[in-house]
PDB file of C-alpha atoms in Angstrom:
ATOM      1  CA  MET A   6       0.079   0.280  -0.216  1.00 92.00           C
ATOM      2  CA  LYS A   7       1.510   3.750  -0.705  1.00 95.00           C
ATOM      3  CA  LYS A   8       1.926   5.796   1.144  1.00 95.00           C
ATOM      4  CA  ALA A   9      -0.515   7.989   0.824  1.00 97.00           C
ATOM      5  CA  ASP A  10      -3.487   5.462   1.035  1.00 97.00           C
ATOM      6  CA  VAL A  11      -1.711   4.536   3.995  1.00 98.00           C
ATOM      7  CA  VAL A  12      -2.251   7.847   5.657  1.00 98.00           C
ATOM      8  CA  GLU A  13      -5.598   7.522   4.144  1.00 98.00           C
ATOM      9  CA  PHE A  14      -6.455   4.493   5.134  1.00 98.00           C
ATOM     10  CA  TYR A  15      -6.693   5.296   9.122  1.00 98.00           C
ATOM     11  CA  ALA A  16      -8.156   8.570   8.792  1.00 98.00           C
ATOM     12  CA  ARG A  17     -10.882   7.191   7.360  1.00 98.00           C
ATOM     13  CA  LEU A  18     -11.098   4.272  10.451  1.00 98.00           C
ATOM     14  CA  ALA A  19      -9.767   7.673  12.850  1.00 97.00           C
ATOM     15  CA  GLU A  20     -13.071   9.142  11.843  1.00 97.00           C
ATOM     16  CA  ALA A  21     -15.463   6.463  11.840  1.00 96.00           C
ATOM     17  CA  ASN A  22     -14.129   5.256  15.540  1.00 96.00           C
ATOM     18  CA  PRO A  23     -12.289   8.928  16.962  1.00 95.00           C
ATOM     19  CA  HIS A  24     -11.088   6.624  20.044  1.00 94.00           C
ATOM     20  CA  PRO A  25     -11.180   2.638  19.933  1.00 94.00           C
ATOM     21  CA  GLU A  26     -10.908   0.787  23.323  1.00 91.00           C
ATOM     22  CA  THR A  27     -10.105  -2.924  23.746  1.00 92.00           C
ATOM     23  CA  GLU A  28     -13.138  -4.651  24.319  1.00 94.00           C
ATOM     24  CA  LEU A  29     -11.850  -7.004  27.149  1.00 95.00           C
ATOM     25  CA  GLU A  30     -13.337  -5.685  30.068  1.00 96.00           C
ATOM     26  CA  PHE A  31     -10.023  -4.638  33.174  1.00 97.00           C
ATOM     27  CA  VAL A  32      -9.903  -1.829  36.102  1.00 96.00           C
ATOM     28  CA  ASN A  33      -6.549  -1.510  36.424  1.00 97.00           C
ATOM     29  CA  ALA A  34      -2.716  -2.746  34.380  1.00 97.00           C
ATOM     30  CA  TYR A  35      -3.305  -6.090  36.064  1.00 98.00           C
ATOM     31  CA  THR A  36      -6.871  -7.277  35.899  1.00 98.00           C
ATOM     32  CA  LEU A  37      -6.005  -5.860  31.849  1.00 98.00           C
ATOM     33  CA  LEU A  38      -2.225  -8.235  32.432  1.00 98.00           C
ATOM     34  CA  VAL A  39      -5.095 -11.276  33.036  1.00 98.00           C
ATOM     35  CA  ALA A  40      -7.778 -10.637  30.728  1.00 97.00           C
ATOM     36  CA  VAL A  41      -5.633 -10.922  27.735  1.00 96.00           C
ATOM     37  CA  ALA A  42      -4.260 -13.982  28.751  1.00 95.00           C
ATOM     38  CA  LEU A  43      -7.081 -15.723  28.936  1.00 96.00           C
ATOM     39  CA  SER A  44      -8.494 -14.643  25.694  1.00 93.00           C
ATOM     40  CA  ALA A  45      -6.382 -16.720  23.891  1.00 88.00           C
ATOM     41  CA  GLN A  46      -8.016 -19.286  21.939  1.00 86.00           C
ATOM     42  CA  SER A  47     -11.225 -17.535  23.152  1.00 90.00           C
ATOM     43  CA  THR A  48     -13.833 -14.125  22.609  1.00 91.00           C
ATOM     44  CA  ASP A  49     -13.884 -11.315  24.537  1.00 94.00           C
ATOM     45  CA  ALA A  50     -17.373 -11.874  25.613  1.00 94.00           C
ATOM     46  CA  GLY A  51     -16.943 -15.217  26.827  1.00 95.00           C
ATOM     47  CA  VAL A  52     -13.409 -13.909  28.438  1.00 96.00           C
ATOM     48  CA  ASN A  53     -15.771 -10.578  30.426  1.00 96.00           C
ATOM     49  CA  LYS A  54     -18.763 -12.747  31.184  1.00 96.00           C
ATOM     50  CA  ALA A  55     -15.575 -15.183  33.717  1.00 95.00           C
ATOM     51  CA  THR A  56     -13.945 -12.363  34.692  1.00 97.00           C
ATOM     52  CA  ARG A  57     -16.575  -9.863  35.950  1.00 95.00           C
ATOM     53  CA  ALA A  58     -17.371 -11.503  39.275  1.00 95.00           C
ATOM     54  CA  LEU A  59     -13.756 -12.541  39.894  1.00 97.00           C
ATOM     55  CA  PHE A  60     -11.782  -9.065  39.401  1.00 97.00           C
ATOM     56  CA  ARG A  61     -14.694  -8.230  42.189  1.00 96.00           C
ATOM     57  CA  ILE A  62     -13.156 -10.394  44.329  1.00 97.00           C
ATOM     58  CA  ALA A  63      -8.803 -10.816  42.789  1.00 97.00           C
ATOM     59  CA  ASP A  64      -7.884  -7.211  41.510  1.00 97.00           C
ATOM     60  CA  THR A  65      -4.248  -7.436  42.319  1.00 98.00           C
ATOM     61  CA  PRO A  66      -1.682 -10.252  42.556  1.00 98.00           C
ATOM     62  CA  GLU A  67      -2.180 -10.912  46.381  1.00 98.00           C
ATOM     63  CA  LYS A  68      -6.132 -11.638  46.409  1.00 98.00           C
ATOM     64  CA  MET A  69      -5.219 -14.083  43.264  1.00 98.00           C
ATOM     65  CA  VAL A  70      -2.658 -16.151  44.893  1.00 98.00           C
ATOM     66  CA  ALA A  71      -5.227 -15.970  48.515  1.00 98.00           C
ATOM     67  CA  LEU A  72      -7.787 -17.314  46.039  1.00 97.00           C
ATOM     68  CA  GLY A  73      -5.455 -19.989  44.470  1.00 97.00           C
ATOM     69  CA  LEU A  74      -5.747 -22.300  41.564  1.00 97.00           C
ATOM     70  CA  ASP A  75      -9.244 -24.370  42.674  1.00 96.00           C
ATOM     71  CA  GLY A  76     -10.887 -20.949  43.598  1.00 97.00           C
ATOM     72  CA  LEU A  77      -9.611 -19.533  40.778  1.00 97.00           C
ATOM     73  CA  LYS A  78     -10.350 -22.622  38.166  1.00 97.00           C
ATOM     74  CA  GLU A  79     -14.211 -21.648  39.333  1.00 96.00           C
ATOM     75  CA  HIS A  80     -14.515 -18.641  38.330  1.00 96.00           C
ATOM     76  CA  ILE A  81     -12.679 -19.523  34.200  1.00 96.00           C
ATOM     77  CA  LYS A  82     -13.855 -22.829  33.890  1.00 94.00           C
ATOM     78  CA  THR A  83     -16.060 -21.883  31.133  1.00 94.00           C
ATOM     79  CA  ILE A  84     -13.098 -20.515  29.192  1.00 95.00           C
ATOM     80  CA  GLY A  85     -11.146 -22.822  26.494  1.00 90.00           C
ATOM     81  CA  LEU A  86      -7.941 -24.011  28.251  1.00 92.00           C
ATOM     82  CA  TYR A  87      -8.773 -23.512  31.655  1.00 94.00           C
ATOM     83  CA  ASN A  88      -6.699 -25.963  33.587  1.00 95.00           C
ATOM     84  CA  THR A  89      -3.872 -24.423  31.702  1.00 96.00           C
ATOM     85  CA  LYS A  90      -4.807 -20.498  31.829  1.00 97.00           C
ATOM     86  CA  ALA A  91      -5.316 -20.835  35.735  1.00 97.00           C
ATOM     87  CA  LYS A  92      -1.683 -22.225  36.662  1.00 97.00           C
ATOM     88  CA  ASN A  93      -0.574 -19.950  34.617  1.00 97.00           C
ATOM     89  CA  VAL A  94      -2.528 -16.798  36.525  1.00 98.00           C
ATOM     90  CA  ILE A  95      -1.753 -18.042  40.071  1.00 98.00           C
ATOM     91  CA  ALA A  96       2.383 -18.555  38.448  1.00 98.00           C
ATOM     92  CA  LEU A  97       2.189 -14.895  36.684  1.00 98.00           C
ATOM     93  CA  SER A  98       0.573 -13.679  40.213  1.00 98.00           C
ATOM     94  CA  GLN A  99       3.188 -15.069  42.285  1.00 98.00           C
ATOM     95  CA  MET A 100       5.804 -13.678  40.194  1.00 98.00           C
ATOM     96  CA  LEU A 101       5.017 -10.139  39.562  1.00 98.00           C
ATOM     97  CA  ILE A 102       4.484 -10.430  44.360  1.00 98.00           C
ATOM     98  CA  ASP A 103       8.537 -12.303  43.744  1.00 97.00           C
ATOM     99  CA  HIS A 104      10.044  -9.820  41.207  1.00 97.00           C
ATOM    100  CA  HIS A 105       7.727  -6.461  41.285  1.00 97.00           C
ATOM    101  CA  GLY A 106       6.257  -5.875  43.918  1.00 97.00           C
ATOM    102  CA  GLY A 107       2.895  -6.927  42.550  1.00 97.00           C
ATOM    103  CA  GLU A 108       3.063  -4.053  40.228  1.00 97.00           C
ATOM    104  CA  VAL A 109       3.075  -5.050  36.270  1.00 98.00           C
ATOM    105  CA  PRO A 110       5.790  -3.570  35.042  1.00 97.00           C
ATOM    106  CA  ALA A 111       5.661  -1.325  31.872  1.00 96.00           C
ATOM    107  CA  ASN A 112       8.549  -3.077  29.665  1.00 94.00           C
ATOM    108  CA  ARG A 113       7.474  -5.097  27.333  1.00 94.00           C
ATOM    109  CA  ASP A 114      11.149  -7.520  27.768  1.00 96.00           C
ATOM    110  CA  ALA A 115      10.082  -8.167  31.397  1.00 97.00           C
ATOM    111  CA  LEU A 116       5.969  -9.187  30.922  1.00 97.00           C
ATOM    112  CA  GLU A 117       7.067 -11.226  28.421  1.00 97.00           C
ATOM    113  CA  THR A 118       9.095 -13.386  30.986  1.00 97.00           C
ATOM    114  CA  LEU A 119       6.248 -14.345  32.978  1.00 97.00           C
ATOM    115  CA  PRO A 120       4.094 -17.518  32.535  1.00 96.00           C
ATOM    116  CA  GLY A 121       2.111 -17.801  29.780  1.00 94.00           C
ATOM    117  CA  VAL A 122       2.228 -14.485  28.603  1.00 96.00           C
ATOM    118  CA  GLY A 123       4.000 -14.366  25.121  1.00 95.00           C
ATOM    119  CA  ARG A 124       4.609 -11.341  23.178  1.00 95.00           C
ATOM    120  CA  LYS A 125       0.930 -10.102  21.899  1.00 95.00           C
ATOM    121  CA  THR A 126      -0.198 -10.322  25.222  1.00 96.00           C
ATOM    122  CA  ALA A 127       2.604  -8.729  26.357  1.00 97.00           C
ATOM    123  CA  ASN A 128       1.870  -5.373  23.423  1.00 97.00           C
ATOM    124  CA  VAL A 129      -1.814  -5.321  24.762  1.00 96.00           C
ATOM    125  CA  VAL A 130      -0.926  -4.515  27.676  1.00 97.00           C
ATOM    126  CA  MET A 131       1.837  -2.020  26.518  1.00 97.00           C
ATOM    127  CA  ASN A 132      -0.778  -0.392  24.723  1.00 96.00           C
ATOM    128  CA  SER A 133      -3.582  -0.318  27.080  1.00 95.00           C
ATOM    129  CA  ALA A 134      -2.164  -0.316  29.857  1.00 96.00           C
ATOM    130  CA  PHE A 135       1.058   1.928  29.371  1.00 96.00           C
ATOM    131  CA  GLY A 136       0.341   3.983  26.353  1.00 95.00           C
ATOM    132  CA  ALA A 137       2.347   2.393  24.509  1.00 97.00           C
ATOM    133  CA  GLU A 138       2.790   2.548  20.337  1.00 97.00           C
ATOM    134  CA  THR A 139       2.941  -1.470  19.743  1.00 97.00           C
ATOM    135  CA  PHE A 140       1.214  -3.417  17.613  1.00 97.00           C
ATOM    136  CA  ALA A 141      -0.454  -6.788  18.818  1.00 95.00           C
ATOM    137  CA  VAL A 142      -0.721  -8.952  15.572  1.00 96.00           C
ATOM    138  CA  ASP A 143      -3.269 -11.530  16.300  1.00 93.00           C
ATOM    139  CA  THR A 144      -5.492 -13.478  13.474  1.00 94.00           C
ATOM    140  CA  HIS A 145      -7.774 -10.432  12.797  1.00 95.00           C
ATOM    141  CA  ILE A 146      -4.568  -7.744  12.497  1.00 97.00           C
ATOM    142  CA  PHE A 147      -2.780 -10.423  10.329  1.00 97.00           C
ATOM    143  CA  ARG A 148      -5.483 -11.703   7.824  1.00 97.00           C
ATOM    144  CA  VAL A 149      -6.630  -7.585   7.471  1.00 97.00           C
ATOM    145  CA  CYS A 150      -2.794  -6.203   7.039  1.00 98.00           C
ATOM    146  CA  ASN A 151      -2.671  -9.149   4.285  1.00 97.00           C
ATOM    147  CA  ARG A 152      -5.595  -9.267   2.841  1.00 96.00           C
ATOM    148  CA  THR A 153      -5.510  -5.556   2.230  1.00 97.00           C
ATOM    149  CA  GLY A 154      -1.977  -4.871   1.609  1.00 97.00           C
ATOM    150  CA  LEU A 155      -1.257  -2.433   4.834  1.00 97.00           C
ATOM    151  CA  ALA A 156       1.618  -5.230   6.279  1.00 97.00           C
ATOM    152  CA  ARG A 157       1.782  -8.620   4.328  1.00 97.00           C
ATOM    153  CA  GLY A 158       4.074 -10.685   6.428  1.00 97.00           C
ATOM    154  CA  LYS A 159       3.981 -14.543   6.594  1.00 97.00           C
ATOM    155  CA  THR A 160       4.308 -14.407  10.384  1.00 97.00           C
ATOM    156  CA  PRO A 161       2.545 -12.170  13.195  1.00 96.00           C
ATOM    157  CA  LEU A 162       5.963 -11.099  13.981  1.00 97.00           C
ATOM    158  CA  ALA A 163       7.397 -10.502  10.085  1.00 98.00           C
ATOM    159  CA  VAL A 164       4.069  -8.429  10.363  1.00 98.00           C
ATOM    160  CA  GLU A 165       3.946  -6.311  13.276  1.00 98.00           C
ATOM    161  CA  LEU A 166       7.455  -4.721  11.978  1.00 98.00           C
ATOM    162  CA  LYS A 167       6.305  -4.096   8.952  1.00 97.00           C
ATOM    163  CA  LEU A 168       2.905  -2.622  10.144  1.00 97.00           C
ATOM    164  CA  ASP A 169       5.150  -0.746  12.785  1.00 97.00           C
ATOM    165  CA  ASN A 170       7.120   0.698  10.009  1.00 97.00           C
ATOM    166  CA  ALA A 171       4.764   1.655   7.750  1.00 97.00           C
ATOM    167  CA  THR A 172       1.949   3.252  10.358  1.00 98.00           C
ATOM    168  CA  PRO A 173       2.673   6.994  10.800  1.00 97.00           C
ATOM    169  CA  GLN A 174       1.898   9.529  13.888  1.00 97.00           C
ATOM    170  CA  PRO A 175      -0.883  10.428  14.614  1.00 97.00           C
ATOM    171  CA  PHE A 176      -2.117   6.881  13.830  1.00 98.00           C
ATOM    172  CA  ARG A 177       0.570   4.900  15.864  1.00 97.00           C
ATOM    173  CA  LEU A 178      -1.636   4.431  19.771  1.00 97.00           C
ATOM    174  CA  HIS A 179      -4.850   3.006  18.170  1.00 97.00           C
ATOM    175  CA  ALA A 180      -3.813   1.370  15.336  1.00 97.00           C
ATOM    176  CA  HIS A 181      -3.905  -1.850  16.784  1.00 94.00           C
ATOM    177  CA  HIS A 182      -7.431  -1.715  18.064  1.00 96.00           C
ATOM    178  CA  TRP A 183      -8.661  -0.023  14.850  1.00 97.00           C
ATOM    179  CA  LEU A 184      -7.088  -3.472  12.628  1.00 97.00           C
ATOM    180  CA  ILE A 185      -8.716  -5.586  15.310  1.00 95.00           C
ATOM    181  CA  LEU A 186     -12.083  -3.906  15.289  1.00 96.00           C
ATOM    182  CA  HIS A 187     -12.394  -4.235  11.405  1.00 97.00           C
ATOM    183  CA  GLY A 188     -11.623  -7.510  10.940  1.00 96.00           C
ATOM    184  CA  ARG A 189     -13.594  -8.970  13.765  1.00 94.00           C
ATOM    185  CA  TYR A 190     -16.233  -6.307  12.190  1.00 95.00           C
ATOM    186  CA  THR A 191     -15.975  -6.292   9.215  1.00 96.00           C
ATOM    187  CA  CYS A 192     -13.120  -8.146   7.197  1.00 96.00           C
ATOM    188  CA  LYS A 193     -14.287 -11.622   8.562  1.00 95.00           C
ATOM    189  CA  ALA A 194     -12.112 -14.667   7.938  1.00 93.00           C
ATOM    190  CA  ARG A 195     -14.958 -16.717   6.029  1.00 91.00           C
ATOM    191  CA  LYS A 196     -16.080 -13.454   4.262  1.00 92.00           C
ATOM    192  CA  PRO A 197     -15.077  -9.554   4.709  1.00 94.00           C
ATOM    193  CA  GLU A 198     -18.432  -7.646   3.763  1.00 95.00           C
ATOM    194  CA  CYS A 199     -16.873  -5.545   1.123  1.00 95.00           C
ATOM    195  CA  TRP A 200     -19.525  -3.921   0.364  1.00 93.00           C
ATOM    196  CA  ARG A 201     -19.897  -1.882   2.947  1.00 94.00           C
ATOM    197  CA  CYS A 202     -16.325  -1.393   4.016  1.00 96.00           C
ATOM    198  CA  ILE A 203     -14.774   2.307   4.654  1.00 96.00           C
ATOM    199  CA  VAL A 204     -11.708   1.531   2.939  1.00 97.00           C
ATOM    200  CA  SER A 205     -12.374  -1.141   0.367  1.00 95.00           C
ATOM    201  CA  ASP A 206     -10.399   1.080  -2.431  1.00 95.00           C
ATOM    202  CA  LEU A 207      -7.751   1.685  -1.117  1.00 96.00           C
ATOM    203  CA  CYS A 208      -7.302  -2.435  -0.737  1.00 95.00           C
ATOM    204  CA  ALA A 209      -5.879  -4.554  -2.587  1.00 94.00           C
ATOM    205  CA  PHE A 210      -8.547  -7.779  -1.700  1.00 93.00           C
ATOM    206  CA  LYS A 211     -10.007  -9.536  -5.142  1.00 89.00           C
ATOM    207  CA  PRO A 212     -13.208  -9.795  -5.829  1.00 84.00           C
ATOM    208  CA  LYS A 213     -14.503  -7.837  -3.286  1.00 85.00           C
ATOM    209  CA  THR A 214     -17.676  -9.380  -1.634  1.00 86.00           C
ATOM    210  CA  PRO A 215     -20.912  -8.310  -3.293  1.00 84.00           C
ATOM    211  CA  PRO A 216     -24.124  -7.591  -0.965  1.00 83.00           C
ATOM    212  CA  LEU A 217     -26.387 -10.399   0.055  1.00 73.00           C
ATOM    213  CA  THR A 218     -29.561 -10.987  -1.666  1.00 68.00           C
ATOM    214  CA  LYS A 219     -32.267 -12.779   0.051  1.00 55.00           C
ATOM    215  CA  ALA A 220     -32.354 -16.993  -0.596  1.00 47.00           C
ATOM    216  CA  PRO A 221     -35.941 -18.025  -2.667  1.00 45.00           C
ATOM    217  CA  ALA A 222     -38.184 -18.818   0.074  1.00 49.00           C
ATOM    218  CA  ALA A 223     -38.265 -22.690   0.564  1.00 48.00           C
ATOM    219  CA  LYS A 224     -41.234 -24.302  -0.719  1.00 45.00           C
ATOM    220  CA  THR A 225     -43.093 -25.813   2.051  1.00 41.00           C
ATOM    221  CA  GLU A 226     -45.554 -28.347   2.598  1.00 41.00           C
ATOM    222  CA  SER A 227     -48.777 -26.172   1.528  1.00 40.00           C
ATOM    223  CA  ASN A 228     -47.618 -23.439  -0.658  1.00 41.00           C
ATOM    224  CA  LYS A 229     -46.693 -26.548  -3.163  1.00 40.00           C
ATOM    225  CA  ALA A 230     -50.977 -27.590  -2.628  1.00 38.00           C
ATOM    226  CA  ALA A 231     -51.588 -23.924  -3.274  1.00 36.00           C
ATOM    227  CA  ILE A 232     -49.839 -24.075  -6.752  1.00 34.00           C
ATOM    228  CA  GLY A 233     -50.616 -27.167  -7.886  1.00 39.00           C
ATOM    229  CA  GLU A 234     -47.455 -29.228  -7.131  1.00 37.00           C
TER     230      GLU A 234
END
C-alpha cells in the first residue's frame, strides 16, 4: 500500500471510531494482563462474562494468589483451556509479587518472562495499560494486513515489524485497535463484508465480495399444494 493510501486508510478508520478501546473489561493493569492471558483462543465476550465476578474479588496479584488455583478455576471454567490458563495466572501473579513488588512492569521484555505471556499479550498490555505505541498482531490483524496490503508478512512478527514501520503519526497509538475491530466486524475471515467497508477502494483484496441477497423462500407442503405441486 502506498504511503498516501496508508494515511487515508487510517484516517477513515479514525473518523469512524476516534477513540477505539479493547473490548476486554478490566479495572487496572493487572486485570488487563489477566484478561488478555485468558483470551487466547477464546472470545472477549466469553472472557468478560467469566472475569466480571472474578475481578470484584481478585484485582491484585496478592488477592489472586490468596484465591488459589481451585478458586480461580471455578470462576474461569467456561473459558477454553482454563486449567492451563489458571495455572499460568497464579504463577504470573506470584512472580509479580516476588520480582516486581506486585506491580505490572511497563516493559515488554519483563512481561514476556511471565508465565503464559507472549509477545502479543505483552504488546496489548503495553498499549492499553501504559500508552505505548505497540502493535499486537492477532489473527484479525494478521488477516487484515495481508489482505489489504497494509503490512504483508508470513508470520505475526513479520507483520508486526512491517506495521510498525508503515504506520505514521498520529495513528500509531490506536492502530492495532482499529485493525482488530475492522477484522472482527467487517473484514471477516470467511467472507469479508466489502460492500460496506469504508476502506475497500484502498484495499488490494480481489474480488470484492458483493452484498448478500435473500435466498428464495423454501417451498413448504402448504404452498406446494396451493400451486398444484
